[in-house]
XYZ file of C-alpha atoms in Angstrom:
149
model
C 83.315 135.039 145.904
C 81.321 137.241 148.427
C 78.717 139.927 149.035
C 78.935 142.968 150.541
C 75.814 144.248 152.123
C 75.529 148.278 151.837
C 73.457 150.423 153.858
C 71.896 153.679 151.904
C 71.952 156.677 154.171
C 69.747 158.289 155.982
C 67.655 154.811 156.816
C 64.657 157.156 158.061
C 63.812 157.562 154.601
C 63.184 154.666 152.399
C 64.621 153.973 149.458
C 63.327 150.798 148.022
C 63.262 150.537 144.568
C 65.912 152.567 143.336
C 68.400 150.483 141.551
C 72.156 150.631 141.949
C 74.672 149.542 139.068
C 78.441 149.615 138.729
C 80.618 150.440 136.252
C 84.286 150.192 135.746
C 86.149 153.224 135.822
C 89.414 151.525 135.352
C 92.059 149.089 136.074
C 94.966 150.083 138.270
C 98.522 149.037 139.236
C 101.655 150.072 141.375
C 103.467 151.978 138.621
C 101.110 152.326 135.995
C 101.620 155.438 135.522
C 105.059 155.902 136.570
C 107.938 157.015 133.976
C 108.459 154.172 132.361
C 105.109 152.628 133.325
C 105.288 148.724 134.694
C 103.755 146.288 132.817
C 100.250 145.198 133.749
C 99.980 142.307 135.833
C 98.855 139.205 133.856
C 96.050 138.247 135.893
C 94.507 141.960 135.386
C 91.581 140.525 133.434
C 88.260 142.505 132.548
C 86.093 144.101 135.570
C 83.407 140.964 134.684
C 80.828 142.315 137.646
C 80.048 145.677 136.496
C 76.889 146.716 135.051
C 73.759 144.664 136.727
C 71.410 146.556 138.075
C 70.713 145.881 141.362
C 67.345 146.841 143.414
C 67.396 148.690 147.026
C 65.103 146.189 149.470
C 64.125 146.749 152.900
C 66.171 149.274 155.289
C 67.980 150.270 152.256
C 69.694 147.574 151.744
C 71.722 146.392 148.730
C 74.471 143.617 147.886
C 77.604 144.211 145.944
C 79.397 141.017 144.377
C 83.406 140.770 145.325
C 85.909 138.185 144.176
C 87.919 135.951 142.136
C 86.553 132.823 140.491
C 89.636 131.698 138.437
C 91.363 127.890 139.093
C 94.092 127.490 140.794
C 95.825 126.220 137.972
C 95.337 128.987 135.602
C 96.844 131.120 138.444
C 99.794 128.942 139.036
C 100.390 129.012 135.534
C 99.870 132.885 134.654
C 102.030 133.584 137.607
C 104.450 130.827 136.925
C 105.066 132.525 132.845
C 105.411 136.045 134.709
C 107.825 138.054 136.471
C 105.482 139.063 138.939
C 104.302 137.184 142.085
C 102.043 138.407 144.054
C 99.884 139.786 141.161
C 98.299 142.828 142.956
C 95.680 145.236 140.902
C 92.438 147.463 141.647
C 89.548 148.234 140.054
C 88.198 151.535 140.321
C 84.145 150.708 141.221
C 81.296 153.591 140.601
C 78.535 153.526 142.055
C 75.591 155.360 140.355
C 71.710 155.303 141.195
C 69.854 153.396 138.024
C 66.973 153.896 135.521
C 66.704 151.007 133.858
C 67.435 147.548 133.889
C 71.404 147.647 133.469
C 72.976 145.381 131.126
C 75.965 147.193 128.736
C 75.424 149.896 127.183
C 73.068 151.282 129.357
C 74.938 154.420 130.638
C 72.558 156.893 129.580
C 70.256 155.420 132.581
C 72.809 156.615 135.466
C 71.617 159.344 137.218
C 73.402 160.236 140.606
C 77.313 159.080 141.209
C 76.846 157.671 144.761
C 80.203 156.469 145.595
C 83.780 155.454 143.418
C 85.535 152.975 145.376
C 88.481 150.586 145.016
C 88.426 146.872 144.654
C 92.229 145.511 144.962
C 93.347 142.139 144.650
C 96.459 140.257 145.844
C 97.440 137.171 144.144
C 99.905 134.921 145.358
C 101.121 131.350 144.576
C 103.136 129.758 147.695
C 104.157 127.051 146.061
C 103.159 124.474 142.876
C 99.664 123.844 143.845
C 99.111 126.858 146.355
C 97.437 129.887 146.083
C 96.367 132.887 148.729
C 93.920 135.570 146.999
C 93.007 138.625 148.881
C 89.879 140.989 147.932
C 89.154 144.053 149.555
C 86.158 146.468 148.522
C 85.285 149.456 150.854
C 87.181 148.105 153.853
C 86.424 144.846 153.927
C 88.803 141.683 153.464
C 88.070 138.550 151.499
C 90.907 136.199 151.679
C 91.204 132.266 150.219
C 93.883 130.116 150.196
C 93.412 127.143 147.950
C 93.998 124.507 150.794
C 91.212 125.518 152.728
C 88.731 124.002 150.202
């Protein structure tokens, strides 16, 4: 797991306060929508980090949560009952300024759409107790291989 720290622009003008949420506009995979689509990859789970509400601080700064939390075993396993290894997957990730407090359900709060980005993950087992995960959201890298602790 890591945080991204984001930069609203222009940082003459302030804009602390305002809160930021995300919301899931969809999972995505290589073939997906292809003719006949490919099957999703098992460890496509739910988009679990959308839709907190997350206040602007000083020189416009705000934190976005990236990662992958799941054991190593449950990976090993899902991959391991699958025909597919790596597991690779994006979420598309929207951006909106806030009203409210966030929480589910709270979509009639969003106001502006300030960005749509991807977050893709590659998941790999090497071997039997081995696993490599890579993250990326808005350029950035986030990769952990289960033997580095």
């Amino acid at each position: 797991m890591g945080f991204i720290q984001l930069t609203l622009s222009p940082t003459n003008v302030s804009f602390k306060k305002i809160k930021i949420i995300e919301r899931d506009g969809g999972l995505m995979w290589e073939g997906k929508n292809s003719i006949p689509p490919k099957t999703k990859p098992e460890l496509a789970n739910e988009h679990k980090t959308c839709n907190l509400a997350g206040s602007v601080g000083n020189k416009n700064h705000f934190y976005d949560m990236v990662g992958d939390n799941r054991l190593i075993e449950e990976i090993i396993e899902t991959i391991k009952n699958s025909k597919y290894n790596p597991q690779k997957f994006w979420f598309v990730c929207k951006l909106y300024v806030h009203r409210g407090h966030g929480g589910e359900g709270s979509e009639a709060e969003d106001t502006i759409l300030l960005s749509t980005t991807n977050q893709k993950y590659h998941i790999e087992a090497i071997d039997e107790s081995t696993t490599n995960t890579i993250v990326e959201k808005f350029n950035i890298k986030f990769e952990r291989n289960s033997n580095d602790g």
